[in-house]
PDB file of C-alpha atoms in Angstrom:
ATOM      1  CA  UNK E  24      -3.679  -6.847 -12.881  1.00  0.00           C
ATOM      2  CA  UNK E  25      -0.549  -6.597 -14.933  1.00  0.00           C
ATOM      3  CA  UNK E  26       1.067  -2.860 -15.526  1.00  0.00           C
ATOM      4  CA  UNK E  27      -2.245  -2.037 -13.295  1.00  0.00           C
ATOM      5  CA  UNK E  28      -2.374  -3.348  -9.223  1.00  0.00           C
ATOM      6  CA  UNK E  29      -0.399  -4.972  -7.010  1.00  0.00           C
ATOM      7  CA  UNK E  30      -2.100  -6.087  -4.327  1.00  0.00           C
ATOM      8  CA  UNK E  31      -0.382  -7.642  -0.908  1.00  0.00           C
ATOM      9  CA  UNK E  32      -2.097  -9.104   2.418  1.00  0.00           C
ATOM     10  CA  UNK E  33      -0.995 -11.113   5.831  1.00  0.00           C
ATOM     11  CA  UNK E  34      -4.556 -12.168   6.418  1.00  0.00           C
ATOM     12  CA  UNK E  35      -3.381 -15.437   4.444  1.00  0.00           C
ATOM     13  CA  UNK E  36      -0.596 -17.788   5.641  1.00  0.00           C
ATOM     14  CA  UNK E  37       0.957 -20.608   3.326  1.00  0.00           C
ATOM     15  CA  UNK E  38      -1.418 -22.459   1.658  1.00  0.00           C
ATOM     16  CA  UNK E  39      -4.024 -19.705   1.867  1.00  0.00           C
ATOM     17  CA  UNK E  40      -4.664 -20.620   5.610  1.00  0.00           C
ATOM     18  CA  UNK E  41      -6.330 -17.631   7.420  1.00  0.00           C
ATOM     19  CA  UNK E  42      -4.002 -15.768   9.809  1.00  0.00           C
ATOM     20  CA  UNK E  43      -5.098 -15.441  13.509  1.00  0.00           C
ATOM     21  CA  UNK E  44      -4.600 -11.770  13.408  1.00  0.00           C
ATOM     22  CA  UNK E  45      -4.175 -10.075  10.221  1.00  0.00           C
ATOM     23  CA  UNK E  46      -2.523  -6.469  10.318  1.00  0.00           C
ATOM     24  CA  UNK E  47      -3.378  -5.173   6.675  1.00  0.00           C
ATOM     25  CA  UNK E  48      -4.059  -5.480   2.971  1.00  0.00           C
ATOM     26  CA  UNK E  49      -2.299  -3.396   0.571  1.00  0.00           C
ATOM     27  CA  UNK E  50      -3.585  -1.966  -2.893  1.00  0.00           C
ATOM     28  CA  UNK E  51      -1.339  -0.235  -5.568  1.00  0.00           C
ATOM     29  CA  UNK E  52      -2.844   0.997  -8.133  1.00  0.00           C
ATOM     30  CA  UNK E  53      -1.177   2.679 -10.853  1.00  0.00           C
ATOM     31  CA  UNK E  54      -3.572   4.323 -13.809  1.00  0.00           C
ATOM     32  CA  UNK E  55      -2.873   6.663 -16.691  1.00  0.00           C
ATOM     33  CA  UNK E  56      -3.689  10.400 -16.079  1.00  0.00           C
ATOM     34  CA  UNK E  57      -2.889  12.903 -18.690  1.00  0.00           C
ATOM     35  CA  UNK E  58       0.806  12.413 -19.216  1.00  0.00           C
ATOM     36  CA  UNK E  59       1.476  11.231 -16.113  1.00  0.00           C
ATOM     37  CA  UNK E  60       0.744   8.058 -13.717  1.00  0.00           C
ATOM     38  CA  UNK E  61      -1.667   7.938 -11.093  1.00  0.00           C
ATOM     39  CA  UNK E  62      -0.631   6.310  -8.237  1.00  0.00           C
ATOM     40  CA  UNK E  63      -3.253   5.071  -5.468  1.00  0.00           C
ATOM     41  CA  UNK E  64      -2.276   3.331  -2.522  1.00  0.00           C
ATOM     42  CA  UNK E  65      -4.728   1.778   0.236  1.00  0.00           C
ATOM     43  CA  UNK E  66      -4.618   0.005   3.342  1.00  0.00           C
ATOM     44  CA  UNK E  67      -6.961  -1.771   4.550  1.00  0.00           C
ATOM     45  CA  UNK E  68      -6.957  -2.522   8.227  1.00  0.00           C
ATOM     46  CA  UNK E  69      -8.446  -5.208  10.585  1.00  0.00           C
ATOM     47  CA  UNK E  70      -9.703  -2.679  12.476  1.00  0.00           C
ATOM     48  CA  UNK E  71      -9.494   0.938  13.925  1.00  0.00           C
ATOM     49  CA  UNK E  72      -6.888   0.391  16.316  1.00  0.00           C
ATOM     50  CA  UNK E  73      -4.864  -1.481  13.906  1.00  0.00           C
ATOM     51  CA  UNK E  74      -5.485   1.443  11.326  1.00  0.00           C
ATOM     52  CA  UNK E  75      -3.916   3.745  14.392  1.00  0.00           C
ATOM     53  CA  UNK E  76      -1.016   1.664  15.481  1.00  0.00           C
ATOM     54  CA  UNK E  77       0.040   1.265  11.636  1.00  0.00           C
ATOM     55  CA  UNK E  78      -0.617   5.557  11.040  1.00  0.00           C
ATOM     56  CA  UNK E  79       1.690   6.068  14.395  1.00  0.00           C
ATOM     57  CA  UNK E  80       4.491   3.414  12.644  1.00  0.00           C
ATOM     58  CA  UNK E  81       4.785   6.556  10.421  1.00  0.00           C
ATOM     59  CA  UNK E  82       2.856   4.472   7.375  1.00  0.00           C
ATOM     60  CA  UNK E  83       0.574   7.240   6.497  1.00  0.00           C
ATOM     61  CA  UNK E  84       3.273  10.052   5.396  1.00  0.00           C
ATOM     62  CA  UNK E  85       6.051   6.895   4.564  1.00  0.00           C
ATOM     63  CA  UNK E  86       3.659   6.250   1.564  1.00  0.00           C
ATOM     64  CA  UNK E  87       3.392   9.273  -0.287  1.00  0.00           C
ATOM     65  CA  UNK E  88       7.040  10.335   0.460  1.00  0.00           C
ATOM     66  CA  UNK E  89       8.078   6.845  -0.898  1.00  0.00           C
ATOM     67  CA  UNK E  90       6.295   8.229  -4.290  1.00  0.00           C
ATOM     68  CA  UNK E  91       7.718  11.327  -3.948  1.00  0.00           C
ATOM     69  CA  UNK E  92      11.059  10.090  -3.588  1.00  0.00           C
ATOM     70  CA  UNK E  93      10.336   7.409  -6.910  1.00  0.00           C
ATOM     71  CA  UNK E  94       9.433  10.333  -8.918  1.00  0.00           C
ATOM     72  CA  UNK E  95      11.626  12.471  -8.279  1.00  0.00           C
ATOM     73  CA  UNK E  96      14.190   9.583  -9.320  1.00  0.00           C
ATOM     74  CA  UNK E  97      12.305   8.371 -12.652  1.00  0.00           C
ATOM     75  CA  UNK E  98      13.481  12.445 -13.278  1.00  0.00           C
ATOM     76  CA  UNK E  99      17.130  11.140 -13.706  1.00  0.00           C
ATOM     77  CA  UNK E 100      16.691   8.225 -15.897  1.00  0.00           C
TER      78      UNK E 100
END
């Protein structure tokens, strides 16, 4: 959805051949909210202990200080 979500996945190889072992799908989503953005990201795991492995990568705080760090930026332009 243009302007809206960007959405991402390795459960899909080249020629939308299904991967033998996915490790996540990704969903930005960016929405109006007062005079700001809201910004929503979600991952969407295979499974629990993929969900773990990718939290212990240091995903789950990486994300929102990745949007922290963007907005914090759009400040000086």
């Amino acid at each position: 959805m243009p302007n809206e979500r960007l959405v991402w996945t390795d459960a899909l190889l080249p020629g939308y051949r299904p991967s033998g072992e996915p490790f996540i799908t990704a969903v930005i989503s960016l929405q109006p909210d007062g005079k700001g953005t809201r910004y929503t990201a979600t991952a969407i795991h295979r499974d629990e202990a993929t969900r773990k492995n990718h939290e212990e990568m240091g995903f789950f705080d990486g994300w929102g200080m990745v949007a922290d760090q963007l907005a914090e930026h759009l400040k000086t332009i």
